[in-house]
Backbone as JSON Lines, residues from 0, in Angstrom:
{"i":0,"aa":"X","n":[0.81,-1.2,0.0],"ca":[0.0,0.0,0.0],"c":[0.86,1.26,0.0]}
{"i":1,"aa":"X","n":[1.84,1.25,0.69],"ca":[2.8,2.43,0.74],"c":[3.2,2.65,-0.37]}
{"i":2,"aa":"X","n":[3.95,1.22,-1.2],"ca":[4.45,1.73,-2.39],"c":[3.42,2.38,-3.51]}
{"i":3,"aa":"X","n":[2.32,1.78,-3.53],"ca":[1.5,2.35,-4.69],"c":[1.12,3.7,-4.49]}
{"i":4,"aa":"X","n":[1.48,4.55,-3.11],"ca":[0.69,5.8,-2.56],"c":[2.4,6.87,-3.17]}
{"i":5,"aa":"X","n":[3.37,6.05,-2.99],"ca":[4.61,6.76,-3.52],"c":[4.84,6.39,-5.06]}
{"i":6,"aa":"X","n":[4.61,5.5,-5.82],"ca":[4.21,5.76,-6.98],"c":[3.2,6.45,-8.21]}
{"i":7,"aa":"X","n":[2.26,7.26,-7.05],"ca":[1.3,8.35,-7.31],"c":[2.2,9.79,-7.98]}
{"i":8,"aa":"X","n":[2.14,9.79,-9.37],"ca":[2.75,11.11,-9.36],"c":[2.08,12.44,-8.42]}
{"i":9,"aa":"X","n":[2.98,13.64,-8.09],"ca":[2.4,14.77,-7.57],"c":[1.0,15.11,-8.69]}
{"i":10,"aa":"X","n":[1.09,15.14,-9.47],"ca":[-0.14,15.61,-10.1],"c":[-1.1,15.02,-10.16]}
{"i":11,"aa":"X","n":[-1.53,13.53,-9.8],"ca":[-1.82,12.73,-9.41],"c":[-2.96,13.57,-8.03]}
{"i":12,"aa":"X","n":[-2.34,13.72,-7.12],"ca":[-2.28,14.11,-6.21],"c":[-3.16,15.31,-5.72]}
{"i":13,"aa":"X","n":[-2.45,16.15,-6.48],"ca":[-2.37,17.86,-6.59],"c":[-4.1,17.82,-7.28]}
{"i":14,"aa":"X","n":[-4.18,16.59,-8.39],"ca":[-5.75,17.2,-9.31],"c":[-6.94,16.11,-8.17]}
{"i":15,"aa":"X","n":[-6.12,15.65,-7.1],"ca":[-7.33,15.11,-5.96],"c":[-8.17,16.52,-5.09]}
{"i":16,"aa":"X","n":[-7.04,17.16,-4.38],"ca":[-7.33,18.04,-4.46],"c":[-7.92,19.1,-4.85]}
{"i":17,"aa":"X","n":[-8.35,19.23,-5.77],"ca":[-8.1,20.03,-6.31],"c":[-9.9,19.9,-7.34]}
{"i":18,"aa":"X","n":[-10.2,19.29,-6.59],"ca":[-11.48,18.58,-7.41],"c":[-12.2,19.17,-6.34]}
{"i":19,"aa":"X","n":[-14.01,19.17,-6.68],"ca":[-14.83,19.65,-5.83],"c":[-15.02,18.79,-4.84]}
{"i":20,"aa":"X","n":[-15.19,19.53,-3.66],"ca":[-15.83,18.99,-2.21],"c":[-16.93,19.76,-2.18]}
{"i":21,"aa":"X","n":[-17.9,18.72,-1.04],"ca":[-19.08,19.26,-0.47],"c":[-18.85,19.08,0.99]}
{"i":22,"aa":"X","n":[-19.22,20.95,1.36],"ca":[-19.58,20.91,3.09],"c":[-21.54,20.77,3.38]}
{"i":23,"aa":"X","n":[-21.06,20.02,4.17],"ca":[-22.59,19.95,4.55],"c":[-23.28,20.12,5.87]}
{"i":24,"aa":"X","n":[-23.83,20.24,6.34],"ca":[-24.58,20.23,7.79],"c":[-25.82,19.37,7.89]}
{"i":25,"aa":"X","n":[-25.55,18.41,8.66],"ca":[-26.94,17.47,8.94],"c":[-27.72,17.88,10.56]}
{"i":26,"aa":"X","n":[-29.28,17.63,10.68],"ca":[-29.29,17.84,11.58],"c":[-29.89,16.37,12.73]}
{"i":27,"aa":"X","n":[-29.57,16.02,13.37],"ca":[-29.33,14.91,13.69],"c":[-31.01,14.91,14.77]}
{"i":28,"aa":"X","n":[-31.34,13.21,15.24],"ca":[-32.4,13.17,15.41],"c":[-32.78,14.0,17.19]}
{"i":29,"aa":"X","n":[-31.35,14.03,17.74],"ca":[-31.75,15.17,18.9],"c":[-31.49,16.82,18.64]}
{"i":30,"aa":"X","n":[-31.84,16.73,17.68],"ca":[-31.7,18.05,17.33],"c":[-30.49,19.18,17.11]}
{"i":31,"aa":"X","n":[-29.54,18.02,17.17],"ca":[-28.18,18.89,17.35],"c":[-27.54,19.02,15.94]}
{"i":32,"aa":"X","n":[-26.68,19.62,15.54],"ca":[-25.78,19.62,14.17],"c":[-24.72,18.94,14.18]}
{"i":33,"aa":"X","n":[-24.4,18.36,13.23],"ca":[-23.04,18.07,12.71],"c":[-22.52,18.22,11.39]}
{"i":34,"aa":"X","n":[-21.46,18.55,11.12],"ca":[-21.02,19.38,10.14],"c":[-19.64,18.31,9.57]}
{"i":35,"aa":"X","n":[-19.89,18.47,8.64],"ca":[-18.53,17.43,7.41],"c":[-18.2,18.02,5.94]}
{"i":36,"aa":"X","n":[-17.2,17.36,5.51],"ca":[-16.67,17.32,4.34],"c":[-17.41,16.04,3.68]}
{"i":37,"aa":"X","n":[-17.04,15.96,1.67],"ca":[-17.22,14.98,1.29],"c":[-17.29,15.22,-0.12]}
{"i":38,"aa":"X","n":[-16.16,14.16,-0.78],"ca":[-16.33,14.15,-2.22],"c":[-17.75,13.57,-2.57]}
{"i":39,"aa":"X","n":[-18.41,12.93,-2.35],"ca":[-19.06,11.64,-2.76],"c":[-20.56,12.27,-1.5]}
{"i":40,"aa":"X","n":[-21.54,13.24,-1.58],"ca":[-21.95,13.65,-0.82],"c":[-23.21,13.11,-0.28]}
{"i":41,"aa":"X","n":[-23.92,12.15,-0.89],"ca":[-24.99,11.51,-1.24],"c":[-24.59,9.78,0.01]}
{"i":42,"aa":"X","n":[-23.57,9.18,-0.9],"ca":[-22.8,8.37,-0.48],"c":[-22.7,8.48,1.15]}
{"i":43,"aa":"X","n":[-21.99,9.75,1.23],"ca":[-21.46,10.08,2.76],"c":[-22.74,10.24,3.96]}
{"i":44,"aa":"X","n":[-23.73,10.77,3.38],"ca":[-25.11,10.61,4.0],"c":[-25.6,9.34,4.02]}
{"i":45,"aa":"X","n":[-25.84,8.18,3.36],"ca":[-26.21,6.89,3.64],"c":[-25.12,6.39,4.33]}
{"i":46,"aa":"X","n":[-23.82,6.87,4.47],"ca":[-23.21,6.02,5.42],"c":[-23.65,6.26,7.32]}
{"i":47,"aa":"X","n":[-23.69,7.48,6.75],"ca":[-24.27,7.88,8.58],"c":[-25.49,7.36,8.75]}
{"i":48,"aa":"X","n":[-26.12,7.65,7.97],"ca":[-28.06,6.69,8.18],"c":[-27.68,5.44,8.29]}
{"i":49,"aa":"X","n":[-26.71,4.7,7.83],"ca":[-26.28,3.11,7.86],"c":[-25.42,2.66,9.1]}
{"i":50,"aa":"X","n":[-25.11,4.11,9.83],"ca":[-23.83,3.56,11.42],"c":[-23.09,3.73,10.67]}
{"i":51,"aa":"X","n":[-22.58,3.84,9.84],"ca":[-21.43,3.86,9.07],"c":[-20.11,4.92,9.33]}
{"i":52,"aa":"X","n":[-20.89,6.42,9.98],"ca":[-20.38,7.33,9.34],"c":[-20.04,7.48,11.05]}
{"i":53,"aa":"X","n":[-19.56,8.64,11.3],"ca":[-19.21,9.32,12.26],"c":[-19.25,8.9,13.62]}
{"i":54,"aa":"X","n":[-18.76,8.65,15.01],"ca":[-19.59,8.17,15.85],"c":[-20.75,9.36,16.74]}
{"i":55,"aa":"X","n":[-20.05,10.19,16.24],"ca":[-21.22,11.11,16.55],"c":[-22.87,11.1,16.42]}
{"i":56,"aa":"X","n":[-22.66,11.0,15.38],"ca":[-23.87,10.69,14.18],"c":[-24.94,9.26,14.8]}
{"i":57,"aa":"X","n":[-23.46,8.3,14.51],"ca":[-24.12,7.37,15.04],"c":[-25.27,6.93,16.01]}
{"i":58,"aa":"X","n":[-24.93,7.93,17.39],"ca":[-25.95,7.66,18.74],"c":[-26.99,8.59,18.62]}
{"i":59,"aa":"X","n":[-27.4,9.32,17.22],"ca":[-28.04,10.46,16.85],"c":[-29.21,9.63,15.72]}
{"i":60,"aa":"X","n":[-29.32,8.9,15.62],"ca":[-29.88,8.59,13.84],"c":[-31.19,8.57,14.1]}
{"i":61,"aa":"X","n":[-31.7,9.05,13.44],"ca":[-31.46,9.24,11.8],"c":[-31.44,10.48,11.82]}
{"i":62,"aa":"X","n":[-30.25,10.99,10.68],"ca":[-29.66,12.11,10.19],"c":[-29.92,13.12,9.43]}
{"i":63,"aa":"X","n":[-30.59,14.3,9.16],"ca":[-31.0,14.61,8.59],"c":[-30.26,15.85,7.13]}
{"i":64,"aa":"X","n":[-30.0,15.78,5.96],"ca":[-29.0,16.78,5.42],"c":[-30.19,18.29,5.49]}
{"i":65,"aa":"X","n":[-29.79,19.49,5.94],"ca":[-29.87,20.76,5.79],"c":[-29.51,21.75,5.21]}
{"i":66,"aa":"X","n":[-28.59,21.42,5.31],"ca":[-27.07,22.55,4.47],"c":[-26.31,21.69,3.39]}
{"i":67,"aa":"X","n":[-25.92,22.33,2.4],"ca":[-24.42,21.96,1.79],"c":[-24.62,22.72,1.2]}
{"i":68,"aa":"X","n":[-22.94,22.72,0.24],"ca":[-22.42,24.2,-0.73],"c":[-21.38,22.95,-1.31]}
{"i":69,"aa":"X","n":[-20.59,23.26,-2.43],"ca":[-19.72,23.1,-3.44],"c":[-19.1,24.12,-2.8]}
{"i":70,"aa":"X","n":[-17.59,23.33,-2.92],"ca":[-16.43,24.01,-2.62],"c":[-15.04,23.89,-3.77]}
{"i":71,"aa":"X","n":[-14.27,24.61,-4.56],"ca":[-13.8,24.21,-5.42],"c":[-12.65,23.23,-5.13]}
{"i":72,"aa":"X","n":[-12.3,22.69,-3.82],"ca":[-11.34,22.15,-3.83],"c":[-11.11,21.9,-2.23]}
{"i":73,"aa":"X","n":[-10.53,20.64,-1.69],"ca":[-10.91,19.98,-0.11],"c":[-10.08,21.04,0.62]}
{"i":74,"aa":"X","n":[-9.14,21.94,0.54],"ca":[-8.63,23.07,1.29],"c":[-9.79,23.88,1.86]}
{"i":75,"aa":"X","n":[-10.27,24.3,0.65],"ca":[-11.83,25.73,0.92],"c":[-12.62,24.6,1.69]}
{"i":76,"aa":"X","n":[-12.82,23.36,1.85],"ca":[-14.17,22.63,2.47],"c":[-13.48,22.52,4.09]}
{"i":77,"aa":"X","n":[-12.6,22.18,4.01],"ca":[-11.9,21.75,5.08],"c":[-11.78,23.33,6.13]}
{"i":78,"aa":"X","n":[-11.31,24.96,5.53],"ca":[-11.6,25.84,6.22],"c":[-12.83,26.47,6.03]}
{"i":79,"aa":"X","n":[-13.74,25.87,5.49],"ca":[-15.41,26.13,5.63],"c":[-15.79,25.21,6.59]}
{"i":80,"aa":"X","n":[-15.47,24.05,7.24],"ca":[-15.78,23.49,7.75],"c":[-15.74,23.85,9.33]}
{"i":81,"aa":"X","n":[-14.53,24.2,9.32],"ca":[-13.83,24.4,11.13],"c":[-14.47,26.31,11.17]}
{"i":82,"aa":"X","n":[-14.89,26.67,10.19],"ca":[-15.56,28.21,10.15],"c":[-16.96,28.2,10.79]}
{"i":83,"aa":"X","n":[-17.81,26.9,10.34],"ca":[-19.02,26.52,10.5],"c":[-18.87,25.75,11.98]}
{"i":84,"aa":"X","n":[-18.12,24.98,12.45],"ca":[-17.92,24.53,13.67],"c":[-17.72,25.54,14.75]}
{"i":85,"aa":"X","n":[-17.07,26.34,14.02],"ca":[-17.35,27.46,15.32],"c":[-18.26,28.12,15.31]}
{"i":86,"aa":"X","n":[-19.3,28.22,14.7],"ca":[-20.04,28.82,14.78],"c":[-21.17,29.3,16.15]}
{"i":87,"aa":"X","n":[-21.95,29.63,16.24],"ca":[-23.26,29.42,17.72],"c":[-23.75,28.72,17.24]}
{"i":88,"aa":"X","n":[-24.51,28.0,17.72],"ca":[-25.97,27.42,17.52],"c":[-27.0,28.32,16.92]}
{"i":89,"aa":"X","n":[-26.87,29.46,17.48],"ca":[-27.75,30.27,17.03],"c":[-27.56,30.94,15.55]}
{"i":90,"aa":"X","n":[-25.86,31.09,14.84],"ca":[-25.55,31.33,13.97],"c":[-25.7,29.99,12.6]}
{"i":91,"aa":"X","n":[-25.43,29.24,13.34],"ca":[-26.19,28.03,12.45],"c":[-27.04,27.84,12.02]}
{"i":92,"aa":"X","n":[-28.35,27.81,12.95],"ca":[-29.75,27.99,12.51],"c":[-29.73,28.58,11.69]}
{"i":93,"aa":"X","n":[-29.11,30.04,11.68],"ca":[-29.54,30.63,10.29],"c":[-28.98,30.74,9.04]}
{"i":94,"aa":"X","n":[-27.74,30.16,9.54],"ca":[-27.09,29.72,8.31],"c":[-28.52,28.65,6.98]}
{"i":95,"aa":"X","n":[-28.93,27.77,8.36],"ca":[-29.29,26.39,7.67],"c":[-30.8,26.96,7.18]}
{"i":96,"aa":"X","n":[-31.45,28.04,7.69],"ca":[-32.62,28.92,7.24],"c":[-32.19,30.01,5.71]}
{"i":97,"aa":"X","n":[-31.07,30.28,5.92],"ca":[-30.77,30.74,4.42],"c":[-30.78,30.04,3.46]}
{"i":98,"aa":"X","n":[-30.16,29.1,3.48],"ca":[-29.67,28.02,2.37],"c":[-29.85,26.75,2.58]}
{"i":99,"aa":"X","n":[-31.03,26.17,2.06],"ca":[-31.4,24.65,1.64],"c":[-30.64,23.74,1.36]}
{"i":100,"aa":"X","n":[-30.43,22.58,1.44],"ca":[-29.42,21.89,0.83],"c":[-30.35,21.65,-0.98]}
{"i":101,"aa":"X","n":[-29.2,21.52,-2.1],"ca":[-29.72,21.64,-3.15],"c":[-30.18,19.75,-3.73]}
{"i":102,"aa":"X","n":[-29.28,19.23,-2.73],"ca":[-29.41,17.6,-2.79],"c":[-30.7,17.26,-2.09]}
{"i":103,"aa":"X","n":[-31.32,15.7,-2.55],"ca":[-32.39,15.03,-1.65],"c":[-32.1,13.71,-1.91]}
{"i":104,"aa":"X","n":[-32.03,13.61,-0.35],"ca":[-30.9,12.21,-0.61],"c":[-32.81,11.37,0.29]}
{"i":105,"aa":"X","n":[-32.77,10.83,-0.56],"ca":[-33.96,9.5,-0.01],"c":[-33.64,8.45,0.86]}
């Protein structure tokens, strides 16, 4: 496994990156938030509805998506993410009252 991760050219690499992420906000069945990254955003939501995903999530289910945005690349998702974690509770809410998530994950 090591060797095939060092036989990855940098560009390889660099265009992983460099590809869109989705931040999202779910709101979980006690009412609380949790907030993630995710190439695969659909995916990443049935894993948490499945135990799959977070252990957070987990003792919370079922999960609900609220929020997400397209991010051009896992840097911008990753400091959208820890931006949104700090947020209040109260600044959240309205985050998640502005903007719908544009996905409907069944």
């Amino acid at each position: 496994m090591v060797r095939r991760m060092e036989e990855k050219s940098e560009s390889d690499r660099t265009s992983f990156a460099d590809e869109p992420w989705h931040l999202y906000i779910l709101r979980c069945k006690d009412g609380s938030f949790y907030t993630g990254i995710a190439k695969n955003l659909i995916g990443r939501i049935k894993k948490h509805n499945g135990g799959k995903g977070a252990a957070y999530t987990r003792a919370r289910l079922p999960v609900k998506l609220v929020y997400s945005e397209i991010l051009k690349n896992r840097t911008e998702a990753l400091v959208s993410e820890m931006r949104i974690k700090s947020l209040s509770r109260l600044k959240k809410e309205e985050l998640v009252k502005q903007k719908s998530p544009k996905v409907q994950i069944r």
